[in-house]
Each structure stands twice: as C-alpha cells, then as structure tokens.
GROMACS .gro file of C-alpha atoms in nm:
model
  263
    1UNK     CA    1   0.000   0.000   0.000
    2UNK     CA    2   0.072   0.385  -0.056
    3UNK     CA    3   0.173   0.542   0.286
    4UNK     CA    4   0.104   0.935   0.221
    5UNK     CA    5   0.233   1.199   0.446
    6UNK     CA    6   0.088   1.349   0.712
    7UNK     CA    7  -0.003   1.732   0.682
    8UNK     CA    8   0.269   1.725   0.991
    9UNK     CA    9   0.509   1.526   0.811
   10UNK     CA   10   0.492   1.756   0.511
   11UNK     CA   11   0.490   2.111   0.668
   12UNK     CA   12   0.799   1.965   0.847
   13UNK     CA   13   1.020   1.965   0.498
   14UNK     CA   14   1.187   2.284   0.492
   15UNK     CA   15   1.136   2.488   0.162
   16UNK     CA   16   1.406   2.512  -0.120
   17UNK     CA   17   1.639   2.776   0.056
   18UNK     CA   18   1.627   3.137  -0.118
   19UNK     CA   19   1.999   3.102  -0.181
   20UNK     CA   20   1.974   2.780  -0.427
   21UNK     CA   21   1.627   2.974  -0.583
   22UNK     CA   22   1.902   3.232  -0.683
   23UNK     CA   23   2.099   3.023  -0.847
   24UNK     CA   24   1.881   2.925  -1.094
   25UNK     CA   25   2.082   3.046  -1.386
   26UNK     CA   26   1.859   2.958  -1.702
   27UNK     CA   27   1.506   2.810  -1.706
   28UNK     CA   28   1.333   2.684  -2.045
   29UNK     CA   29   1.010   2.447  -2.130
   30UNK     CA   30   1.280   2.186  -2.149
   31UNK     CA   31   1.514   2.266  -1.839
   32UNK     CA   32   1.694   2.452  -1.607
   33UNK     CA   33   2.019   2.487  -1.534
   34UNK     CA   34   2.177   2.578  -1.154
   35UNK     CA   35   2.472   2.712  -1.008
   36UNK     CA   36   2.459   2.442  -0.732
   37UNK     CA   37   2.670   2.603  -0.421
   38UNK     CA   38   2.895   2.355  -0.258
   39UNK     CA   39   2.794   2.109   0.075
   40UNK     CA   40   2.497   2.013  -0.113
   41UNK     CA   41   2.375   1.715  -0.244
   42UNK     CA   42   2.242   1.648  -0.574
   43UNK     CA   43   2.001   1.399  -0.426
   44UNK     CA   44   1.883   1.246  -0.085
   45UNK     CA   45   2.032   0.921   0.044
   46UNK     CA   46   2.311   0.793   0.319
   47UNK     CA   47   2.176   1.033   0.562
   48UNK     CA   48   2.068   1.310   0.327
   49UNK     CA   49   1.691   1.341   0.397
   50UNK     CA   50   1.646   1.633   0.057
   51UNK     CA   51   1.900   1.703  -0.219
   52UNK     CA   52   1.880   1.944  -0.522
   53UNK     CA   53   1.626   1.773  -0.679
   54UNK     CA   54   1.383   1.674  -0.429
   55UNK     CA   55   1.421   2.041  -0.280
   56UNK     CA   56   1.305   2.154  -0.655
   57UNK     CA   57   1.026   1.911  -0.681
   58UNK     CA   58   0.885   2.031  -0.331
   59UNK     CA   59   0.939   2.396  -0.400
   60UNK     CA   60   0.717   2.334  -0.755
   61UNK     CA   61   0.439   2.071  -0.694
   62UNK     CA   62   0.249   2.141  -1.025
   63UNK     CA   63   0.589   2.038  -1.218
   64UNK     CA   64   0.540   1.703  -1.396
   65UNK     CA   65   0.863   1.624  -1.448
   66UNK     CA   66   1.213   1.704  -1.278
   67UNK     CA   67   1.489   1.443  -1.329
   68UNK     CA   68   1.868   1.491  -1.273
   69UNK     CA   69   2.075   1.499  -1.633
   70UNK     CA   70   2.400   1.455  -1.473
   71UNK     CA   71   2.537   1.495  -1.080
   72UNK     CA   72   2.808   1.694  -0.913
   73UNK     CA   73   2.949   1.533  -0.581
   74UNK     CA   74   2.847   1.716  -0.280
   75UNK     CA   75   3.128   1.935  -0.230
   76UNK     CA   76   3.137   2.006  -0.599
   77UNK     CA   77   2.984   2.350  -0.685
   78UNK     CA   78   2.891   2.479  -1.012
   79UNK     CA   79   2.666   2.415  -1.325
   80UNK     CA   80   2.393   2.165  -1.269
   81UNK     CA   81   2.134   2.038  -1.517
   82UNK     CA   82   1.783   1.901  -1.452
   83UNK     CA   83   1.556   1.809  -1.705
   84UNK     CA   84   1.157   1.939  -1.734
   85UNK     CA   85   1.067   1.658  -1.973
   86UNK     CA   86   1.144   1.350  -2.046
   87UNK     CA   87   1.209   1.333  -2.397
   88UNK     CA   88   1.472   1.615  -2.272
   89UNK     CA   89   1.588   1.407  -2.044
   90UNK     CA   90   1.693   1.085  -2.332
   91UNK     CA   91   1.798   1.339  -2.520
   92UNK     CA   92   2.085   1.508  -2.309
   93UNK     CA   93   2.168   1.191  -2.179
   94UNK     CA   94   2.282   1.042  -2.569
   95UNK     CA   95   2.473   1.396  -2.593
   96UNK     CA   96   2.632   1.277  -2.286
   97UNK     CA   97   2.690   0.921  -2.440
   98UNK     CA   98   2.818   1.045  -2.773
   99UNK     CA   99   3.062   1.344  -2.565
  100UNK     CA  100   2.875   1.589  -2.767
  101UNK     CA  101   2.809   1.762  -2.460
  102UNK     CA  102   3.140   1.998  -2.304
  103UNK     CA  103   3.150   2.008  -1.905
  104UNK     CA  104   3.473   2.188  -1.794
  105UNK     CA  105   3.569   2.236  -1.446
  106UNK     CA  106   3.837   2.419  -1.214
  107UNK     CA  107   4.067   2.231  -0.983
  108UNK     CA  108   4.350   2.348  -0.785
  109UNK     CA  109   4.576   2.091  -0.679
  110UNK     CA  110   4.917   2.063  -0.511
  111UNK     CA  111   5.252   2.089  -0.648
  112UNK     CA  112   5.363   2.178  -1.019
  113UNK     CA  113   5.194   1.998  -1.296
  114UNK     CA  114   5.465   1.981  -1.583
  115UNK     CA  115   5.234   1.952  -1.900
  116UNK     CA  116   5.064   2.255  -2.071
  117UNK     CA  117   4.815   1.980  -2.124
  118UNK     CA  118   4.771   1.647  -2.083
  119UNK     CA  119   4.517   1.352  -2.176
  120UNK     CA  120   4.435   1.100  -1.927
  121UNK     CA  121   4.288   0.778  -2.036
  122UNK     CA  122   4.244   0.507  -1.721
  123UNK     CA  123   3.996   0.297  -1.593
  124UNK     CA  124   3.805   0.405  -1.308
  125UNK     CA  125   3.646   0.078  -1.069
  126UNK     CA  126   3.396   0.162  -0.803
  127UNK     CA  127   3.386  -0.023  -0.424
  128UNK     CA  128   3.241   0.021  -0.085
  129UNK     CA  129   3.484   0.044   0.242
  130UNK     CA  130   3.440  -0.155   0.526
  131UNK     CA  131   3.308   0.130   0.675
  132UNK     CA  132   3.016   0.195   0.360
  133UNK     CA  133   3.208   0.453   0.238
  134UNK     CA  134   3.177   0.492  -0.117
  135UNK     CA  135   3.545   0.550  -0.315
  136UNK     CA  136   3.681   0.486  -0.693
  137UNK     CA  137   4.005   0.361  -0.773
  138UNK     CA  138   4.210   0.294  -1.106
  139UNK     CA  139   4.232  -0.084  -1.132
  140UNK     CA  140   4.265  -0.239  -1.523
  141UNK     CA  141   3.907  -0.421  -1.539
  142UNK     CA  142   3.745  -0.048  -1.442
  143UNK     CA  143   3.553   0.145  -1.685
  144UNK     CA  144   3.731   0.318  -1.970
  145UNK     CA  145   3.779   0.711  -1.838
  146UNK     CA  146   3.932   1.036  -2.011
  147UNK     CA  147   4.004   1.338  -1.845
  148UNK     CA  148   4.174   1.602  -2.017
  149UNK     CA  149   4.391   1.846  -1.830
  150UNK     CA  150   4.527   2.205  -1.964
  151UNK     CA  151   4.718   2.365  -1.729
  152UNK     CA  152   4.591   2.771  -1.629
  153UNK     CA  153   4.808   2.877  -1.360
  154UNK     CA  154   5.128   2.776  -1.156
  155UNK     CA  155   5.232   2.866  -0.820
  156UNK     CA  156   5.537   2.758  -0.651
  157UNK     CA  157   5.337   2.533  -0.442
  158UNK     CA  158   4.955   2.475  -0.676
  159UNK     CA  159   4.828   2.445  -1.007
  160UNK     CA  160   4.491   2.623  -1.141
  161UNK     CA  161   4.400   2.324  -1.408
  162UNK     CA  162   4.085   2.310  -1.627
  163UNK     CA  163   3.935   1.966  -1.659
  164UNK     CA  164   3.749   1.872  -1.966
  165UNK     CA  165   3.573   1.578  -1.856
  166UNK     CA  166   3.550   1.288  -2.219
  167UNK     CA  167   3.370   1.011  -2.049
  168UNK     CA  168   3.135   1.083  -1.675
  169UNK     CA  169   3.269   0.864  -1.420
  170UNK     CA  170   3.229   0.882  -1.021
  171UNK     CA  171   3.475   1.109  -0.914
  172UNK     CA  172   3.683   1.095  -1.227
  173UNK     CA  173   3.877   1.411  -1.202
  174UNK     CA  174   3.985   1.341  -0.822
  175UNK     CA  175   4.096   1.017  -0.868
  176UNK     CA  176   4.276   1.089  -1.197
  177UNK     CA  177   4.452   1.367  -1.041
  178UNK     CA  178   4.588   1.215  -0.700
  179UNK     CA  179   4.680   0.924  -0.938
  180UNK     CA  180   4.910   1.135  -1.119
  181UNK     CA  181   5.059   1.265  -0.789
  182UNK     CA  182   4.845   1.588  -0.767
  183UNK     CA  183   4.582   1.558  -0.544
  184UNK     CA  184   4.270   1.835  -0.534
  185UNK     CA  185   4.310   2.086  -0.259
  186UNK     CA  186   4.043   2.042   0.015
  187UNK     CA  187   3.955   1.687  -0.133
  188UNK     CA  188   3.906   1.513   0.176
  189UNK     CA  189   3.849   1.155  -0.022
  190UNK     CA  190   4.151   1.097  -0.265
  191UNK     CA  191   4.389   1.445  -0.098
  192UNK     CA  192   4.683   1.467   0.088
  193UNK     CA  193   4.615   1.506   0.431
  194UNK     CA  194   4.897   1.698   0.544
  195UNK     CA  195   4.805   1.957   0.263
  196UNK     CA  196   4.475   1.982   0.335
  197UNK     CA  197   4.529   2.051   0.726
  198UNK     CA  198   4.735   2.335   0.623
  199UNK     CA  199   4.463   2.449   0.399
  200UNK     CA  200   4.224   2.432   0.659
  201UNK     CA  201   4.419   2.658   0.912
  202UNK     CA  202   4.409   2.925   0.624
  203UNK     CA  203   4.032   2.914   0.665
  204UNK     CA  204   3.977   2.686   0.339
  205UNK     CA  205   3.766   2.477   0.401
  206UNK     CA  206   3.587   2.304   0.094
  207UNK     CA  207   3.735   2.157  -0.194
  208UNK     CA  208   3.867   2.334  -0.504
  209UNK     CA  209   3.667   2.171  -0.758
  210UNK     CA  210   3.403   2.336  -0.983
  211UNK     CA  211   3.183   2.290  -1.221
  212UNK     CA  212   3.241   2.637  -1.437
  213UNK     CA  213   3.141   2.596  -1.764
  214UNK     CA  214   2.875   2.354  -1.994
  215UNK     CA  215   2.798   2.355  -2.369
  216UNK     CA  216   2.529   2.177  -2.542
  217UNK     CA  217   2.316   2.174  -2.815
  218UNK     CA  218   1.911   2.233  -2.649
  219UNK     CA  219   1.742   1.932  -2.784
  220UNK     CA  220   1.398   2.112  -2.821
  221UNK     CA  221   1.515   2.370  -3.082
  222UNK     CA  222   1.883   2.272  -3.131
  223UNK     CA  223   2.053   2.597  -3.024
  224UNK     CA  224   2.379   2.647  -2.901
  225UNK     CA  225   2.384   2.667  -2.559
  226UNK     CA  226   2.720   2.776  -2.343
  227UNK     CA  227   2.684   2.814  -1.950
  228UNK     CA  228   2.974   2.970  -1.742
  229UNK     CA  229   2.975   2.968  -1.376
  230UNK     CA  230   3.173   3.186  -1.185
  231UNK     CA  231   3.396   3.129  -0.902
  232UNK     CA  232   3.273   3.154  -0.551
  233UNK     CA  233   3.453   3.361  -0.337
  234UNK     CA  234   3.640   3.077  -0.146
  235UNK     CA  235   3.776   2.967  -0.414
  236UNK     CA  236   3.886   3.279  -0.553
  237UNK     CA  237   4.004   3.395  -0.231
  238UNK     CA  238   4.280   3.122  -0.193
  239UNK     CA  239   4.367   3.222  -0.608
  240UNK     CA  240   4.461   3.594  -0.442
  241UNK     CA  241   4.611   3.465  -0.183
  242UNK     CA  242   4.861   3.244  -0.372
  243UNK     CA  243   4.895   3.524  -0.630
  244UNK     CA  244   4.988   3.800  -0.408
  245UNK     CA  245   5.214   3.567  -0.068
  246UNK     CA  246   5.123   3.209  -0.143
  247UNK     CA  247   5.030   2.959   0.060
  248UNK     CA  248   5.325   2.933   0.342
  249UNK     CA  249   5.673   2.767   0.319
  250UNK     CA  250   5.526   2.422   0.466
  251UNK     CA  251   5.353   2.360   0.095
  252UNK     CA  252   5.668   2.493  -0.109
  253UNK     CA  253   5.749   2.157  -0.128
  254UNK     CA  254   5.485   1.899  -0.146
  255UNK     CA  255   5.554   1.508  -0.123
  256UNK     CA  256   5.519   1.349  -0.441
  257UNK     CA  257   5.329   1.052  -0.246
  258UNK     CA  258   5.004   1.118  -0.161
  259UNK     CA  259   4.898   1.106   0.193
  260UNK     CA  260   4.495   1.002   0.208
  261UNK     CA  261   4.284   1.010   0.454
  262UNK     CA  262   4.204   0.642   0.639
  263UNK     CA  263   3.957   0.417   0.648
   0.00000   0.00000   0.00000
C-alpha cells in the first residue's frame, strides 16, 4: 500500500532555501540549469533526507517532471542540469553518451603539474569500504575514463587546471589527479592530508573543484547553448592569496606521495 504523508510530516520539509532559488541560472520548457553552491547534495540518500532535486520538486508541486541529467558530488559547486521533460531528459543523456556535450571544471591541486596539457585515459572501478564509504580507484578491469587536463596557472606550491571531462565517471577528475601525484586541494576523499590541514588553518575549508562551464546543443530547438559559472569567493580567495604571498613555506614543497585520509 501507498503510505502518504501526514499534513505534519509535510509542513515539516523545509522549503528550497532562497539562496539555491538564486541560483537558478537559465530556465526553459525543457530545463533549467543551476549554479549548485557547494555542501549540497544532488540527491537524498546515506543520511541526506532532501538534495537538489527533491528540494526543486517540493518547491514546484504542479511540475510534472524534474529528473537529474547529470550529478556533481556534494562538495562540488557549479553548473547543474535538470531536465523538465522527459524526452529532454533521453535526449541530453545520448549527448552525454556520444561526448557531444562539453562540461569543464576548475581544480587546484598541489605541487607543479609539468604539462601545458595532458590527456588521461584510465579505468576508473567503483567499491564500498568496510566502513560503507563509497570510493573509486584505477584498477585495469574499471571502466574506460578520459580526463583532459590544460594547465591555467602555476604557483610555486599549486596548479589552477581546467578539466574537460570525455567520459562521466564517479569522481573521475579526483581520482585521476591524485593518481598522477596531484591531489585536489580540500579533497578530503583521494587528498593529501597533510596539505589539506594546512589548507584548513588558512580558513579553506571546501574543496577546489568546480563545475564552471557547460555547452550543449538544447534538444527542443537545437541551439547552441554555453553556461559559465563563476567562481565563488572561497575559491577565488585562496587564487589571491597564492597570487599575491602564497600559501606558506610548509607547501613549497609537497611530497610526491600522496597522503589520504584512512579508512
């Protein structure tokens, strides 16, 4: 049987906060595009009562359809994409398929990357922890993944990369990155510890990754669509900071082995 909600129960779910409402960024018959901040979830689940999309289905009850075209991990921010109709909806996810739809995001990461840019092709295997934590690692019978890196910026201690994601695996970029030996500042997952401590005493708190810019082609009247999201001020603070004193002499020299955090 159906259980409904009591009129308790439901006055009890908050309403979409004003901030995400303000971060709606484009909005069409077909779909709507936000500039999701970071800390929040896509989607409910492992202890997340409301995510993005349920918050957007409860702040519009008369919309028939809402679906999730893609997701951004929770302390991802930047461009999100949610479908208003299904035929939308099959249709952005075979642009997705096919790669003939362009998500770019910003990562800082630790030390020096050498290449003006760089293709990464290696396969990406999902597991649980003991624990029930959810992580990704690069093992040979993993899914086929491409990231491709062009380098922005360089510190003496960072690297401002863009990140051109070619296929859309679970935390692709992170785990490609502290693969290579430069690990996503703030990522508390696949980081260096150490790093990230230091980070944290600067009053950085989040990790540097973000979704900043989207191209597709609209499905409903095939025009070019580009999306750009800007930086949020945490993340451009730290860019001042390492433009104008760096970071500290503790991260001049990072360890080329990557400290994670344990199980």
């Amino acid at each position: 049987p159906v259980r409904r909600a009591t009129p308790e129960e439901v006055a009890a779910v908050p309403p979409l906060p004003v901030s995400l409402r303000s971060e709606v960024l484009h909005e069409d018959e077909g779909l709507l595009v936000l500039n999701k901040p970071a800390g929040v979830a896509v989607h409910g689940g492992s202890g997340i009562r409301l995510g993005v999309i349920e918050q957007l289905r409860q702040d519009r009850p008369d919309a028939r359809f809402l679906e999730l075209v893609h997701r951004l991990d929770r302390d991802t921010s930047g461009l999100l994409l949610v479908a208003k109709k299904r035929a939308v909806l099959v249709a952005l996810h075979e642009l997705l398929r096919h790669n003939r739809m362009e998500k770019s995001y910003l990562a800082l990461v630790q030390g020096q990357f050498p290449q003006a840019r760089q293709r990464v092709n290696l396969p990406l295997h999902k597991y649980m922890t003991a624990s029930g934590e959810r992580r990704v690692a690069i093992q040979a019978e993993g899914k086929p993944s491409e990231t491709l890196f062009t380098r922005l910026q360089t510190w003496p201690e960072a690297t401002l990369l863009e990140a051109r994601l070619l296929t859309g695996r679970t935390h692709q970029i992170r785990v490609h990155l502290a693969h290579l030996g430069f690990p996503i500042a703030g990522d508390d997952k696949y980081g260096n510890y150490d790093w990230n401590h230091q980070l944290t005493r600067l009053g950085f708190k989040r990790m540097f990754l973000h979704a900043a810019r989207l191209s597709f082609v609209h499905p409903l009247d095939q025009r070019p669509l580009v999306f750009e999201a800007p930086l949020p001020l945490p993340l451009a603070q730290i860019l001042t900071r390492l433009a104008k004193s760096g970071l500290g002499e503790e991260s001049l020299a990072p360890p080329r082995r990557v400290r994670q955090k344990q199980e």
